[in-house]
Amino acid sequence: MNKLIIFLSFSLLGTTLFAQDINLPAPDKNGGKPLMQALSERKSTREFQEKELPNNVLSNLLWAANGFNRDDKRTAPTANNRQELELYVVLKNGIYFYNAKEHTLELVKKGDYRKNAGTQAYVADAPVNILFVSDSEKASSKNYTYTNCGFIAQNIYLYCASEGLGVVVRVMLDKNELEKLLELPSTKEVLLTQTVGYPK
């Protein structure tokens, strides 16, 4: 009986430790619509279904946003290749850090914090909110960082247009609340957010 209890305890502990992060499948780098078609269909959406994005779609989205397309370079450029921007992903079951090098989502905080990702009503129901976080210790300058945010945001827009997803970039947010929620050090700052999901 004691052996069974010990086995079950370790099994549950293992589930708790290893089921937190999300191992994303490899991104599909050959799919999608032609660029000119995606550009012609690019638009902002502010009404979303609550339907969650499958992991393969989430994988492609994050890789397109700011993944590594070469050993040390990303899909979005940064001034002097500083790569000062990090993405946090707010899903229904928690907040995750996108580890682009490993192409995984690392759990930061369990729970549904979507309503904290912005002040608009649709933010709380949309399946994905992406937070753009800058690291001032890496950045060439804040002006460059804002420009670099634009590159990532447009990558997301084009991927969503290619896949028939709804998306909108947002600056209506409580930065202090989000930075406390993420427990960011003073050198890191939330600059921008982007909401993604299936349009209504």
mmCIF file of C-alpha atoms in Angstrom:
data_model
loop_
_atom_site.group_PDB
_atom_site.id
_atom_site.type_symbol
_atom_site.label_atom_id
_atom_site.label_comp_id
_atom_site.label_asym_id
_atom_site.label_seq_id
_atom_site.Cartn_x
_atom_site.Cartn_y
_atom_site.Cartn_z
ATOM 1 C CA MET A 1 0.000 0.000 0.000
ATOM 2 C CA ASN A 2 2.816 2.412 0.940
ATOM 3 C CA LYS A 3 4.584 1.709 -2.376
ATOM 4 C CA LEU A 4 1.367 2.508 -4.252
ATOM 5 C CA ILE A 5 1.008 5.843 -2.401
ATOM 6 C CA ILE A 6 4.643 6.762 -3.140
ATOM 7 C CA PHE A 7 4.219 5.833 -6.821
ATOM 8 C CA LEU A 8 1.029 7.890 -7.129
ATOM 9 C CA SER A 9 2.670 10.855 -5.360
ATOM 10 C CA PHE A 10 5.594 10.844 -7.771
ATOM 11 C CA SER A 11 3.238 10.421 -10.727
ATOM 12 C CA LEU A 12 1.197 13.434 -9.669
ATOM 13 C CA LEU A 13 4.347 15.444 -8.958
ATOM 14 C CA GLY A 14 5.673 14.589 -12.416
ATOM 15 C CA THR A 15 2.426 15.701 -14.009
ATOM 16 C CA THR A 16 2.572 19.001 -12.129
ATOM 17 C CA LEU A 17 6.190 19.630 -13.090
ATOM 18 C CA PHE A 18 6.127 18.590 -16.709
ATOM 19 C CA ALA A 19 2.597 19.420 -17.866
ATOM 20 C CA GLN A 20 2.987 23.150 -17.261
ATOM 21 C CA ASP A 21 4.955 24.193 -20.319
ATOM 22 C CA ILE A 22 3.655 23.763 -23.862
ATOM 23 C CA ASN A 23 5.962 22.047 -26.334
ATOM 24 C CA LEU A 24 4.926 23.564 -29.626
ATOM 25 C CA PRO A 25 5.082 21.445 -32.794
ATOM 26 C CA ALA A 26 7.578 22.502 -35.441
ATOM 27 C CA PRO A 27 6.201 25.419 -37.474
ATOM 28 C CA ASP A 28 4.977 24.812 -41.013
ATOM 29 C CA LYS A 29 7.223 27.125 -43.042
ATOM 30 C CA ASN A 30 5.772 26.187 -46.424
ATOM 31 C CA GLY A 31 2.084 26.987 -46.004
ATOM 32 C CA GLY A 32 -0.009 30.124 -46.211
ATOM 33 C CA LYS A 33 -1.322 32.443 -48.882
ATOM 34 C CA PRO A 34 0.879 34.358 -51.326
ATOM 35 C CA LEU A 35 2.259 37.586 -49.829
ATOM 36 C CA MET A 36 0.294 39.954 -52.074
ATOM 37 C CA GLN A 37 -2.962 38.182 -51.226
ATOM 38 C CA ALA A 38 -2.200 38.331 -47.490
ATOM 39 C CA LEU A 39 -1.453 42.052 -47.791
ATOM 40 C CA SER A 40 -4.732 42.665 -49.608
ATOM 41 C CA GLU A 41 -6.650 40.798 -46.867
ATOM 42 C CA ARG A 42 -4.869 42.346 -43.874
ATOM 43 C CA LYS A 43 -7.269 44.118 -41.484
ATOM 44 C CA SER A 44 -8.050 44.672 -37.804
ATOM 45 C CA THR A 45 -10.754 42.658 -36.038
ATOM 46 C CA ARG A 46 -12.431 43.509 -32.739
ATOM 47 C CA GLU A 47 -14.939 40.680 -32.407
ATOM 48 C CA PHE A 48 -13.639 37.203 -31.636
ATOM 49 C CA GLN A 49 -14.984 33.724 -31.026
ATOM 50 C CA GLU A 50 -13.903 32.073 -27.777
ATOM 51 C CA LYS A 51 -12.664 29.037 -29.748
ATOM 52 C CA GLU A 52 -9.054 28.268 -28.808
ATOM 53 C CA LEU A 53 -6.258 28.108 -31.368
ATOM 54 C CA PRO A 54 -4.856 24.588 -31.921
ATOM 55 C CA ASN A 55 -1.203 24.168 -30.940
ATOM 56 C CA ASN A 56 -0.055 23.923 -34.561
ATOM 57 C CA VAL A 57 -1.674 27.299 -35.355
ATOM 58 C CA LEU A 58 -0.220 28.828 -32.184
ATOM 59 C CA SER A 59 3.169 27.418 -33.171
ATOM 60 C CA ASN A 60 3.039 28.953 -36.651
ATOM 61 C CA LEU A 61 1.760 32.265 -35.268
ATOM 62 C CA LEU A 62 4.576 32.686 -32.749
ATOM 63 C CA TRP A 63 7.285 31.557 -35.136
ATOM 64 C CA ALA A 64 6.008 34.016 -37.758
ATOM 65 C CA ALA A 65 5.883 36.752 -35.114
ATOM 66 C CA ASN A 66 9.427 36.516 -33.769
ATOM 67 C CA GLY A 67 10.824 33.013 -34.161
ATOM 68 C CA PHE A 68 14.301 32.077 -35.316
ATOM 69 C CA ASN A 69 14.592 31.577 -39.081
ATOM 70 C CA ARG A 70 18.411 31.228 -38.897
ATOM 71 C CA ASP A 71 20.733 30.166 -36.077
ATOM 72 C CA ASP A 72 20.978 33.640 -34.570
ATOM 73 C CA LYS A 73 18.456 35.741 -36.520
ATOM 74 C CA ARG A 74 14.700 36.088 -36.322
ATOM 75 C CA THR A 75 11.687 36.525 -38.598
ATOM 76 C CA ALA A 76 11.463 40.174 -37.428
ATOM 77 C CA PRO A 77 14.501 42.480 -37.605
ATOM 78 C CA THR A 78 15.876 44.503 -34.695
ATOM 79 C CA ALA A 79 18.344 47.386 -34.806
ATOM 80 C CA ASN A 80 21.909 46.061 -34.491
ATOM 81 C CA ASN A 81 20.378 42.595 -34.025
ATOM 82 C CA ARG A 82 19.836 43.338 -30.326
ATOM 83 C CA GLN A 83 16.723 41.102 -30.170
ATOM 84 C CA GLU A 84 15.461 43.076 -27.176
ATOM 85 C CA LEU A 85 11.802 42.134 -27.573
ATOM 86 C CA GLU A 86 10.244 39.161 -25.819
ATOM 87 C CA LEU A 87 6.718 37.835 -26.248
ATOM 88 C CA TYR A 88 4.396 36.723 -23.472
ATOM 89 C CA VAL A 89 1.232 34.877 -24.447
ATOM 90 C CA VAL A 90 -1.949 35.164 -22.389
ATOM 91 C CA LEU A 91 -4.187 32.117 -22.876
ATOM 92 C CA LYS A 92 -7.290 30.919 -21.052
ATOM 93 C CA ASN A 93 -5.294 28.686 -18.703
ATOM 94 C CA GLY A 94 -2.285 30.910 -18.016
ATOM 95 C CA ILE A 95 0.410 33.359 -19.044
ATOM 96 C CA TYR A 96 3.370 31.932 -20.942
ATOM 97 C CA PHE A 97 6.786 33.172 -22.031
ATOM 98 C CA TYR A 98 7.591 32.358 -25.658
ATOM 99 C CA ASN A 99 11.067 30.838 -25.630
ATOM 100 C CA ALA A 100 11.850 31.425 -29.302
ATOM 101 C CA LYS A 101 15.141 29.532 -29.264
ATOM 102 C CA GLU A 102 13.491 26.355 -27.963
ATOM 103 C CA HIS A 103 10.144 27.167 -29.639
ATOM 104 C CA THR A 104 8.238 26.420 -26.439
ATOM 105 C CA LEU A 105 5.786 28.222 -24.192
ATOM 106 C CA GLU A 106 7.016 28.371 -20.597
ATOM 107 C CA LEU A 107 4.363 28.826 -17.933
ATOM 108 C CA VAL A 108 4.744 32.057 -15.982
ATOM 109 C CA LYS A 109 1.436 32.143 -14.104
ATOM 110 C CA LYS A 110 -1.534 29.758 -14.005
ATOM 111 C CA GLY A 111 -5.075 31.091 -14.362
ATOM 112 C CA ASP A 112 -7.184 33.131 -16.748
ATOM 113 C CA TYR A 113 -5.668 36.630 -16.909
ATOM 114 C CA ARG A 114 -6.981 37.605 -20.337
ATOM 115 C CA LYS A 115 -9.025 40.480 -18.888
ATOM 116 C CA ASN A 116 -5.762 41.954 -17.547
ATOM 117 C CA ALA A 117 -4.265 42.124 -21.047
ATOM 118 C CA GLY A 118 -6.194 45.245 -22.052
ATOM 119 C CA THR A 119 -9.110 47.547 -21.328
ATOM 120 C CA GLN A 120 -11.341 46.635 -24.279
ATOM 121 C CA ALA A 121 -14.169 44.186 -23.533
ATOM 122 C CA TYR A 122 -13.218 41.692 -26.289
ATOM 123 C CA VAL A 123 -9.781 41.092 -24.772
ATOM 124 C CA ALA A 124 -11.213 38.949 -21.963
ATOM 125 C CA ASP A 125 -12.919 36.548 -24.400
ATOM 126 C CA ALA A 126 -10.384 36.298 -27.227
ATOM 127 C CA PRO A 127 -8.289 33.117 -27.058
ATOM 128 C CA VAL A 128 -4.851 34.769 -27.419
ATOM 129 C CA ASN A 129 -3.339 38.044 -26.265
ATOM 130 C CA ILE A 130 0.339 38.633 -27.042
ATOM 131 C CA LEU A 131 2.342 41.040 -24.875
ATOM 132 C CA PHE A 132 5.434 42.740 -26.316
ATOM 133 C CA VAL A 133 8.065 43.197 -23.603
ATOM 134 C CA SER A 134 11.272 45.159 -24.168
ATOM 135 C CA ASP A 135 14.564 44.712 -22.348
ATOM 136 C CA SER A 136 16.265 48.108 -22.029
ATOM 137 C CA GLU A 137 19.610 46.463 -21.246
ATOM 138 C CA LYS A 138 19.658 44.967 -24.750
ATOM 139 C CA ALA A 139 18.013 47.728 -26.806
ATOM 140 C CA SER A 140 19.941 50.220 -28.937
ATOM 141 C CA SER A 141 17.369 52.877 -28.023
ATOM 142 C CA LYS A 142 13.686 53.173 -27.164
ATOM 143 C CA ASN A 143 12.928 54.649 -30.604
ATOM 144 C CA TYR A 144 14.404 51.585 -32.263
ATOM 145 C CA THR A 145 12.444 49.347 -29.898
ATOM 146 C CA TYR A 146 9.125 50.934 -30.882
ATOM 147 C CA THR A 147 10.067 50.442 -34.533
ATOM 148 C CA ASN A 148 10.936 46.811 -33.847
ATOM 149 C CA CYS A 149 7.522 46.306 -32.214
ATOM 150 C CA GLY A 150 6.000 47.352 -35.535
ATOM 151 C CA PHE A 151 7.914 44.659 -37.409
ATOM 152 C CA ILE A 152 6.623 41.914 -35.116
ATOM 153 C CA ALA A 153 3.074 43.281 -35.131
ATOM 154 C CA GLN A 154 3.026 43.300 -38.931
ATOM 155 C CA ASN A 155 4.352 39.723 -39.047
ATOM 156 C CA ILE A 156 1.406 38.739 -36.865
ATOM 157 C CA TYR A 157 -1.036 40.672 -39.047
ATOM 158 C CA LEU A 158 0.222 38.974 -42.208
ATOM 159 C CA TYR A 159 0.174 35.498 -40.687
ATOM 160 C CA CYS A 160 -3.397 36.052 -39.469
ATOM 161 C CA ALA A 161 -4.489 37.338 -42.887
ATOM 162 C CA SER A 162 -2.932 34.246 -44.452
ATOM 163 C CA GLU A 163 -4.755 31.898 -42.068
ATOM 164 C CA GLY A 164 -8.141 33.618 -41.834
ATOM 165 C CA LEU A 165 -7.618 34.672 -38.227
ATOM 166 C CA GLY A 166 -8.798 37.912 -36.652
ATOM 167 C CA VAL A 167 -6.207 40.239 -35.124
ATOM 168 C CA VAL A 168 -5.827 43.734 -33.728
ATOM 169 C CA VAL A 169 -2.830 45.555 -32.254
ATOM 170 C CA ARG A 170 -3.539 47.525 -29.073
ATOM 171 C CA VAL A 171 -2.013 50.133 -26.778
ATOM 172 C CA MET A 172 -5.012 50.405 -24.430
ATOM 173 C CA LEU A 173 -3.586 48.556 -21.431
ATOM 174 C CA ASP A 174 -2.532 49.047 -17.830
ATOM 175 C CA LYS A 175 1.242 48.715 -18.134
ATOM 176 C CA ASN A 176 1.880 48.821 -14.386
ATOM 177 C CA GLU A 177 -0.672 46.078 -13.729
ATOM 178 C CA LEU A 178 0.794 43.838 -16.433
ATOM 179 C CA GLU A 179 4.386 44.396 -15.337
ATOM 180 C CA LYS A 180 3.450 43.468 -11.758
ATOM 181 C CA LEU A 181 1.527 40.449 -12.981
ATOM 182 C CA LEU A 182 4.552 39.250 -14.983
ATOM 183 C CA GLU A 183 6.893 40.181 -12.112
ATOM 184 C CA LEU A 184 9.170 41.985 -14.539
ATOM 185 C CA PRO A 185 12.412 43.592 -13.354
ATOM 186 C CA SER A 186 12.801 47.368 -13.714
ATOM 187 C CA THR A 187 14.776 46.907 -16.951
ATOM 188 C CA LYS A 188 11.791 45.312 -18.723
ATOM 189 C CA GLU A 189 8.628 47.044 -19.927
ATOM 190 C CA VAL A 190 5.360 46.087 -21.635
ATOM 191 C CA LEU A 191 5.073 48.257 -24.763
ATOM 192 C CA LEU A 192 2.314 46.790 -26.903
ATOM 193 C CA THR A 193 -0.296 44.042 -27.066
ATOM 194 C CA GLN A 194 -1.962 42.174 -29.887
ATOM 195 C CA THR A 195 -5.141 40.111 -29.756
ATOM 196 C CA VAL A 196 -5.634 37.070 -31.996
ATOM 197 C CA GLY A 197 -8.500 34.648 -32.542
ATOM 198 C CA TYR A 198 -11.146 33.409 -34.908
ATOM 199 C CA PRO A 199 -13.322 36.321 -36.048
ATOM 200 C CA LYS A 200 -17.072 36.307 -35.369
#
